[in-house]
Amino acid sequence: MGETCGRIGEELSRKYAIDSRRFIGLLARGNLFELLVAVVLSQNTSDRNAIRAFENLKGKLGVITPETVASLSIEELAELIRPAGLHAQRARRIKEIAEALKGRLQEFEARIRELDAADAREVLKQFRGVGDKTADVILLVYFGKKVFPVDTHIKRITQRLGFVKSGSYREISSFWSRCLPPEKYLEAHLLLIEHGRETCRARRPLCGECPLRDLCEFYRNALDPGV
């Protein structure tokens, strides 16, 4: 299977170029708190909308820190991040995280850095609104830990290829973690998302343009529904 996953990476890297402007996690990767805010904004919305909200916030504050976010009222924060949707709920969660990390971001970062991935994930998940995927994006993108985040695109692609049975977050994450060398996790994560956006779409997937179609159970079944 490692050979198959290696081929998937090669095929996708030939088809797509990673543009950091299309990925909110890459735009915010230089600052832990900015990345935390960015991934909360990206939940259940497109990166395009999340980036608009993030840029509004950054334009207002300059640098997004626990202190600058905590200085905003919930109403001000909600209005700034409105493009991401669910702005009132997100504002409350981001404000809570800001208050919790105010004056202790460096200490918190040092603690996460020292922990193994599983323990670090649980610490991050103590914040309301941070689940497995959000935590894993932070652990991979900012800390370089050996985790493989799974979003809706990656889940759909993995299931269509026929690589997993249950489709649970942990099963899919574990599959790619076993299948790829750790130094390829971030690139593969981004390439799979791009593939899901552009080709292996939720509706009307462009199977005829897919470089992975000869590996794909979904494509084989579409050709011969009796399989």
PDB file of C-alpha atoms in Angstrom:
ATOM      1  CA  MET A   1       0.000   0.000   0.000  1.00  0.00           C
ATOM      2  CA  GLY A   2       2.936   2.342   0.618  1.00  0.00           C
ATOM      3  CA  GLU A   3       3.784   2.105  -3.074  1.00  0.00           C
ATOM      4  CA  THR A   4       0.202   3.036  -3.982  1.00  0.00           C
ATOM      5  CA  CYS A   5       0.241   6.036  -1.650  1.00  0.00           C
ATOM      6  CA  GLY A   6       3.565   7.133  -3.088  1.00  0.00           C
ATOM      7  CA  ARG A   7       2.060   7.000  -6.549  1.00  0.00           C
ATOM      8  CA  ILE A   8      -0.952   9.018  -5.385  1.00  0.00           C
ATOM      9  CA  GLY A   9       1.380  11.725  -4.117  1.00  0.00           C
ATOM     10  CA  GLU A  10       3.304  11.772  -7.393  1.00  0.00           C
ATOM     11  CA  GLU A  11       0.163  11.934  -9.541  1.00  0.00           C
ATOM     12  CA  LEU A  12      -1.399  14.723  -7.501  1.00  0.00           C
ATOM     13  CA  SER A  13       1.804  16.762  -7.363  1.00  0.00           C
ATOM     14  CA  ARG A  14       1.967  16.605 -11.159  1.00  0.00           C
ATOM     15  CA  LYS A  15      -1.626  17.805 -11.483  1.00  0.00           C
ATOM     16  CA  TYR A  16      -1.727  20.521  -8.814  1.00  0.00           C
ATOM     17  CA  ALA A  17       0.497  23.295  -7.515  1.00  0.00           C
ATOM     18  CA  ILE A  18       0.012  24.288  -3.891  1.00  0.00           C
ATOM     19  CA  ASP A  19      -0.909  27.966  -3.641  1.00  0.00           C
ATOM     20  CA  SER A  20      -0.556  29.069  -0.012  1.00  0.00           C
ATOM     21  CA  ARG A  21      -3.071  31.865  -0.628  1.00  0.00           C
ATOM     22  CA  ARG A  22      -5.803  29.219  -0.955  1.00  0.00           C
ATOM     23  CA  PHE A  23      -5.081  27.571   2.400  1.00  0.00           C
ATOM     24  CA  ILE A  24      -5.823  29.516   5.555  1.00  0.00           C
ATOM     25  CA  GLY A  25      -3.582  27.216   7.596  1.00  0.00           C
ATOM     26  CA  LEU A  26      -0.583  28.179   5.469  1.00  0.00           C
ATOM     27  CA  LEU A  27      -1.396  31.895   5.641  1.00  0.00           C
ATOM     28  CA  ALA A  28      -1.389  31.768   9.445  1.00  0.00           C
ATOM     29  CA  ARG A  29       1.308  29.175  10.065  1.00  0.00           C
ATOM     30  CA  GLY A  30       3.933  31.575  11.467  1.00  0.00           C
ATOM     31  CA  ASN A  31       2.049  32.392  14.666  1.00  0.00           C
ATOM     32  CA  LEU A  32       0.435  29.804  16.943  1.00  0.00           C
ATOM     33  CA  PHE A  33      -2.477  31.935  18.096  1.00  0.00           C
ATOM     34  CA  GLU A  34      -3.191  33.221  14.581  1.00  0.00           C
ATOM     35  CA  LEU A  35      -3.252  29.613  13.376  1.00  0.00           C
ATOM     36  CA  LEU A  36      -5.606  28.622  16.200  1.00  0.00           C
ATOM     37  CA  VAL A  37      -7.975  31.429  15.227  1.00  0.00           C
ATOM     38  CA  ALA A  38      -7.643  30.575  11.530  1.00  0.00           C
ATOM     39  CA  VAL A  39      -8.566  26.928  11.920  1.00  0.00           C
ATOM     40  CA  VAL A  40     -11.557  27.768  14.121  1.00  0.00           C
ATOM     41  CA  LEU A  41     -12.702  30.153  11.375  1.00  0.00           C
ATOM     42  CA  SER A  42     -12.264  27.420   8.750  1.00  0.00           C
ATOM     43  CA  GLN A  43     -14.566  24.883  10.417  1.00  0.00           C
ATOM     44  CA  ASN A  44     -17.620  24.008   8.310  1.00  0.00           C
ATOM     45  CA  THR A  45     -16.959  26.706   5.748  1.00  0.00           C
ATOM     46  CA  SER A  46     -14.745  27.210   2.715  1.00  0.00           C
ATOM     47  CA  ASP A  47     -11.201  28.470   3.084  1.00  0.00           C
ATOM     48  CA  ARG A  48     -12.233  31.365   0.835  1.00  0.00           C
ATOM     49  CA  ASN A  49     -14.774  32.591   3.407  1.00  0.00           C
ATOM     50  CA  ALA A  50     -12.478  31.842   6.335  1.00  0.00           C
ATOM     51  CA  ILE A  51      -9.660  33.827   4.712  1.00  0.00           C
ATOM     52  CA  ARG A  52     -11.952  36.840   4.257  1.00  0.00           C
ATOM     53  CA  ALA A  53     -12.860  36.719   7.946  1.00  0.00           C
ATOM     54  CA  PHE A  54      -9.226  36.246   8.970  1.00  0.00           C
ATOM     55  CA  GLU A  55      -8.094  39.182   6.835  1.00  0.00           C
ATOM     56  CA  ASN A  56     -10.829  41.389   8.336  1.00  0.00           C
ATOM     57  CA  LEU A  57      -9.577  40.528  11.807  1.00  0.00           C
ATOM     58  CA  LYS A  58      -5.942  41.016  10.896  1.00  0.00           C
ATOM     59  CA  GLY A  59      -6.728  44.323   9.208  1.00  0.00           C
ATOM     60  CA  LYS A  60      -8.375  45.558  12.396  1.00  0.00           C
ATOM     61  CA  LEU A  61      -5.811  44.249  14.893  1.00  0.00           C
ATOM     62  CA  GLY A  62      -2.552  44.180  12.925  1.00  0.00           C
ATOM     63  CA  VAL A  63      -1.252  41.155  14.804  1.00  0.00           C
ATOM     64  CA  ILE A  64      -3.775  38.651  16.088  1.00  0.00           C
ATOM     65  CA  THR A  65      -2.754  37.861  19.675  1.00  0.00           C
ATOM     66  CA  PRO A  66      -4.710  36.708  22.729  1.00  0.00           C
ATOM     67  CA  GLU A  67      -4.437  40.234  24.089  1.00  0.00           C
ATOM     68  CA  THR A  68      -5.665  42.045  20.969  1.00  0.00           C
ATOM     69  CA  VAL A  69      -8.565  39.636  20.482  1.00  0.00           C
ATOM     70  CA  ALA A  70      -9.502  39.819  24.171  1.00  0.00           C
ATOM     71  CA  SER A  71      -9.704  43.609  23.841  1.00  0.00           C
ATOM     72  CA  LEU A  72     -12.599  43.286  21.373  1.00  0.00           C
ATOM     73  CA  SER A  73     -16.193  42.916  22.445  1.00  0.00           C
ATOM     74  CA  ILE A  74     -18.022  39.779  21.319  1.00  0.00           C
ATOM     75  CA  GLU A  75     -20.113  41.978  19.017  1.00  0.00           C
ATOM     76  CA  GLU A  76     -17.062  43.609  17.399  1.00  0.00           C
ATOM     77  CA  LEU A  77     -15.365  40.255  16.920  1.00  0.00           C
ATOM     78  CA  ALA A  78     -18.500  38.658  15.482  1.00  0.00           C
ATOM     79  CA  GLU A  79     -18.914  41.445  12.937  1.00  0.00           C
ATOM     80  CA  LEU A  80     -15.291  41.171  11.792  1.00  0.00           C
ATOM     81  CA  ILE A  81     -15.523  37.425  11.237  1.00  0.00           C
ATOM     82  CA  ARG A  82     -19.030  37.469   9.730  1.00  0.00           C
ATOM     83  CA  PRO A  83     -17.834  36.174   6.287  1.00  0.00           C
ATOM     84  CA  ALA A  84     -16.947  32.800   7.846  1.00  0.00           C
ATOM     85  CA  GLY A  85     -20.557  32.195   8.889  1.00  0.00           C
ATOM     86  CA  LEU A  86     -21.798  31.195  12.356  1.00  0.00           C
ATOM     87  CA  HIS A  87     -20.051  34.384  13.408  1.00  0.00           C
ATOM     88  CA  ALA A  88     -21.654  34.764  16.852  1.00  0.00           C
ATOM     89  CA  GLN A  89     -20.748  31.206  17.879  1.00  0.00           C
ATOM     90  CA  ARG A  90     -17.229  31.464  16.481  1.00  0.00           C
ATOM     91  CA  ALA A  91     -16.710  34.828  18.184  1.00  0.00           C
ATOM     92  CA  ARG A  92     -17.576  33.366  21.585  1.00  0.00           C
ATOM     93  CA  ARG A  93     -15.214  30.440  21.082  1.00  0.00           C
ATOM     94  CA  ILE A  94     -12.325  32.565  19.805  1.00  0.00           C
ATOM     95  CA  LYS A  95     -12.830  35.033  22.663  1.00  0.00           C
ATOM     96  CA  GLU A  96     -12.746  32.181  25.207  1.00  0.00           C
ATOM     97  CA  ILE A  97      -9.487  30.870  23.745  1.00  0.00           C
ATOM     98  CA  ALA A  98      -7.993  34.376  23.777  1.00  0.00           C
ATOM     99  CA  GLU A  99      -8.915  34.894  27.434  1.00  0.00           C
ATOM    100  CA  ALA A 100      -7.461  31.486  28.358  1.00  0.00           C
ATOM    101  CA  LEU A 101      -4.131  32.189  26.610  1.00  0.00           C
ATOM    102  CA  LYS A 102      -3.747  35.862  27.516  1.00  0.00           C
ATOM    103  CA  GLY A 103      -0.312  36.326  29.072  1.00  0.00           C
ATOM    104  CA  ARG A 104       0.618  32.653  28.753  1.00  0.00           C
ATOM    105  CA  LEU A 105       0.883  31.870  25.043  1.00  0.00           C
ATOM    106  CA  GLN A 106       4.633  31.173  25.161  1.00  0.00           C
ATOM    107  CA  GLU A 107       4.218  28.850  28.126  1.00  0.00           C
ATOM    108  CA  PHE A 108       1.362  27.055  26.366  1.00  0.00           C
ATOM    109  CA  GLU A 109       3.373  26.701  23.151  1.00  0.00           C
ATOM    110  CA  ALA A 110       6.346  25.261  25.053  1.00  0.00           C
ATOM    111  CA  ARG A 111       4.084  22.745  26.767  1.00  0.00           C
ATOM    112  CA  ILE A 112       2.550  21.535  23.490  1.00  0.00           C
ATOM    113  CA  ARG A 113       5.985  21.266  21.908  1.00  0.00           C
ATOM    114  CA  GLU A 114       7.195  18.950  24.693  1.00  0.00           C
ATOM    115  CA  LEU A 115       4.217  16.581  24.564  1.00  0.00           C
ATOM    116  CA  ASP A 116       3.771  13.649  22.215  1.00  0.00           C
ATOM    117  CA  ALA A 117       1.118  14.089  19.544  1.00  0.00           C
ATOM    118  CA  ALA A 118      -1.659  12.207  21.366  1.00  0.00           C
ATOM    119  CA  ASP A 119      -1.261  14.165  24.603  1.00  0.00           C
ATOM    120  CA  ALA A 120      -0.836  17.463  22.754  1.00  0.00           C
ATOM    121  CA  ARG A 121      -4.060  16.790  20.856  1.00  0.00           C
ATOM    122  CA  GLU A 122      -5.980  16.290  24.093  1.00  0.00           C
ATOM    123  CA  VAL A 123      -4.632  19.542  25.541  1.00  0.00           C
ATOM    124  CA  LEU A 124      -5.739  21.477  22.456  1.00  0.00           C
ATOM    125  CA  LYS A 125      -9.146  19.807  22.536  1.00  0.00           C
ATOM    126  CA  GLN A 126      -9.780  21.286  25.975  1.00  0.00           C
ATOM    127  CA  PHE A 127     -10.689  24.509  24.167  1.00  0.00           C
ATOM    128  CA  ARG A 128     -14.346  24.624  23.183  1.00  0.00           C
ATOM    129  CA  GLY A 129     -14.617  24.374  19.411  1.00  0.00           C
ATOM    130  CA  VAL A 130     -11.329  22.501  18.934  1.00  0.00           C
ATOM    131  CA  GLY A 131     -11.797  18.910  17.800  1.00  0.00           C
ATOM    132  CA  ASP A 132      -9.520  16.260  16.319  1.00  0.00           C
ATOM    133  CA  LYS A 133      -9.154  17.883  12.900  1.00  0.00           C
ATOM    134  CA  THR A 134      -8.531  21.392  14.235  1.00  0.00           C
ATOM    135  CA  ALA A 135      -5.995  20.085  16.747  1.00  0.00           C
ATOM    136  CA  ASP A 136      -4.216  17.958  14.143  1.00  0.00           C
ATOM    137  CA  VAL A 137      -3.903  20.867  11.697  1.00  0.00           C
ATOM    138  CA  ILE A 138      -2.169  22.886  14.421  1.00  0.00           C
ATOM    139  CA  LEU A 139       0.065  19.967  15.418  1.00  0.00           C
ATOM    140  CA  LEU A 140       1.145  19.269  11.837  1.00  0.00           C
ATOM    141  CA  VAL A 141       1.345  22.772  10.369  1.00  0.00           C
ATOM    142  CA  TYR A 142       2.830  24.647  13.322  1.00  0.00           C
ATOM    143  CA  PHE A 143       4.592  22.020  15.426  1.00  0.00           C
ATOM    144  CA  GLY A 144       5.543  19.518  12.721  1.00  0.00           C
ATOM    145  CA  LYS A 145       4.219  16.582  14.738  1.00  0.00           C
ATOM    146  CA  LYS A 146       3.502  13.249  13.064  1.00  0.00           C
ATOM    147  CA  VAL A 147      -0.256  13.539  12.587  1.00  0.00           C
ATOM    148  CA  PHE A 148      -2.436  13.506   9.480  1.00  0.00           C
ATOM    149  CA  PRO A 149      -5.450  15.859   9.605  1.00  0.00           C
ATOM    150  CA  VAL A 150      -8.584  14.747   7.784  1.00  0.00           C
ATOM    151  CA  ASP A 151     -11.099  17.202   6.345  1.00  0.00           C
ATOM    152  CA  THR A 152     -14.257  16.508   4.348  1.00  0.00           C
ATOM    153  CA  HIS A 153     -12.339  16.362   1.047  1.00  0.00           C
ATOM    154  CA  ILE A 154      -9.830  13.824   2.360  1.00  0.00           C
ATOM    155  CA  LYS A 155     -12.593  11.725   3.900  1.00  0.00           C
ATOM    156  CA  ARG A 156     -14.521  11.652   0.607  1.00  0.00           C
ATOM    157  CA  ILE A 157     -11.469  10.791  -1.493  1.00  0.00           C
ATOM    158  CA  THR A 158     -10.300   8.036   0.867  1.00  0.00           C
ATOM    159  CA  GLN A 159     -13.740   6.441   0.940  1.00  0.00           C
ATOM    160  CA  ARG A 160     -14.190   6.672  -2.829  1.00  0.00           C
ATOM    161  CA  LEU A 161     -10.831   5.037  -3.399  1.00  0.00           C
ATOM    162  CA  GLY A 162     -12.052   2.192  -1.169  1.00  0.00           C
ATOM    163  CA  PHE A 163      -9.175   2.410   1.298  1.00  0.00           C
ATOM    164  CA  VAL A 164     -11.272   2.442   4.504  1.00  0.00           C
ATOM    165  CA  LYS A 165     -14.449   0.809   5.759  1.00  0.00           C
ATOM    166  CA  SER A 166     -15.990   2.887   8.534  1.00  0.00           C
ATOM    167  CA  GLY A 167     -14.903   6.326   7.400  1.00  0.00           C
ATOM    168  CA  SER A 168     -14.201   7.453  10.957  1.00  0.00           C
ATOM    169  CA  TYR A 169     -11.743  10.294  11.483  1.00  0.00           C
ATOM    170  CA  ARG A 170      -9.261   8.074  13.322  1.00  0.00           C
ATOM    171  CA  GLU A 171      -9.412   5.283  10.730  1.00  0.00           C
ATOM    172  CA  ILE A 172      -8.727   7.642   7.825  1.00  0.00           C
ATOM    173  CA  SER A 173      -6.009   9.550   9.673  1.00  0.00           C
ATOM    174  CA  SER A 174      -4.318   6.292  10.687  1.00  0.00           C
ATOM    175  CA  PHE A 175      -4.502   4.974   7.124  1.00  0.00           C
ATOM    176  CA  TRP A 176      -2.605   7.928   5.647  1.00  0.00           C
ATOM    177  CA  SER A 177      -0.206   8.061   8.601  1.00  0.00           C
ATOM    178  CA  ARG A 178       0.775   4.434   7.994  1.00  0.00           C
ATOM    179  CA  CYS A 179       0.814   4.779   4.228  1.00  0.00           C
ATOM    180  CA  LEU A 180       3.082   7.824   3.901  1.00  0.00           C
ATOM    181  CA  PRO A 181       6.423   8.857   5.403  1.00  0.00           C
ATOM    182  CA  PRO A 182       5.988  11.676   7.974  1.00  0.00           C
ATOM    183  CA  GLU A 183       7.909  14.168   5.857  1.00  0.00           C
ATOM    184  CA  LYS A 184       5.164  13.830   3.209  1.00  0.00           C
ATOM    185  CA  TYR A 185       2.182  14.360   5.530  1.00  0.00           C
ATOM    186  CA  LEU A 186       1.719  18.097   4.980  1.00  0.00           C
ATOM    187  CA  GLU A 187       2.206  17.977   1.215  1.00  0.00           C
ATOM    188  CA  ALA A 188      -0.171  15.023   0.856  1.00  0.00           C
ATOM    189  CA  HIS A 189      -2.757  16.677   3.106  1.00  0.00           C
ATOM    190  CA  LEU A 190      -2.750  19.809   0.936  1.00  0.00           C
ATOM    191  CA  LEU A 191      -2.722  17.912  -2.370  1.00  0.00           C
ATOM    192  CA  LEU A 192      -5.665  15.746  -1.338  1.00  0.00           C
ATOM    193  CA  ILE A 193      -7.652  18.838  -0.352  1.00  0.00           C
ATOM    194  CA  GLU A 194      -6.854  20.441  -3.703  1.00  0.00           C
ATOM    195  CA  HIS A 195      -7.919  17.243  -5.473  1.00  0.00           C
ATOM    196  CA  GLY A 196     -11.208  17.273  -3.571  1.00  0.00           C
ATOM    197  CA  ARG A 197     -11.841  20.901  -4.434  1.00  0.00           C
ATOM    198  CA  GLU A 198     -11.008  20.659  -8.115  1.00  0.00           C
ATOM    199  CA  THR A 199     -11.635  17.099  -9.324  1.00  0.00           C
ATOM    200  CA  CYS A 200     -13.018  14.625  -6.766  1.00  0.00           C
ATOM    201  CA  ARG A 201     -15.847  16.988  -5.892  1.00  0.00           C
ATOM    202  CA  ALA A 202     -18.769  16.037  -3.661  1.00  0.00           C
ATOM    203  CA  ARG A 203     -21.193  16.648  -6.519  1.00  0.00           C
ATOM    204  CA  ARG A 204     -20.420  15.889 -10.143  1.00  0.00           C
ATOM    205  CA  PRO A 205     -16.866  14.631  -9.648  1.00  0.00           C
ATOM    206  CA  LEU A 206     -14.694  14.941 -12.751  1.00  0.00           C
ATOM    207  CA  CYS A 207     -13.723  11.269 -12.858  1.00  0.00           C
ATOM    208  CA  GLY A 208     -12.606  11.471 -16.483  1.00  0.00           C
ATOM    209  CA  GLU A 209      -9.934  13.999 -15.499  1.00  0.00           C
ATOM    210  CA  CYS A 210      -8.793  12.146 -12.376  1.00  0.00           C
ATOM    211  CA  PRO A 211      -5.231  10.761 -12.386  1.00  0.00           C
ATOM    212  CA  LEU A 212      -6.271   8.242  -9.702  1.00  0.00           C
ATOM    213  CA  ARG A 213      -9.241   6.703 -11.503  1.00  0.00           C
ATOM    214  CA  ASP A 214      -7.539   3.365 -12.159  1.00  0.00           C
ATOM    215  CA  LEU A 215      -7.119   2.998  -8.368  1.00  0.00           C
ATOM    216  CA  CYS A 216     -10.642   4.129  -7.542  1.00  0.00           C
ATOM    217  CA  GLU A 217     -13.443   1.841  -6.386  1.00  0.00           C
ATOM    218  CA  PHE A 218     -16.018   4.605  -6.909  1.00  0.00           C
ATOM    219  CA  TYR A 219     -14.955   4.993 -10.558  1.00  0.00           C
ATOM    220  CA  ARG A 220     -14.975   1.230 -11.199  1.00  0.00           C
ATOM    221  CA  ASN A 221     -18.486   0.944  -9.748  1.00  0.00           C
ATOM    222  CA  ALA A 222     -19.675   3.897 -11.817  1.00  0.00           C
ATOM    223  CA  LEU A 223     -18.446   2.128 -14.966  1.00  0.00           C
ATOM    224  CA  ASP A 224     -20.045  -1.169 -13.955  1.00  0.00           C
ATOM    225  CA  PRO A 225     -22.771  -0.759 -11.295  1.00  0.00           C
ATOM    226  CA  GLY A 226     -23.049  -4.532 -11.011  1.00  0.00           C
ATOM    227  CA  VAL A 227     -19.534  -4.857  -9.558  1.00  0.00           C
TER     228      VAL A 227
END
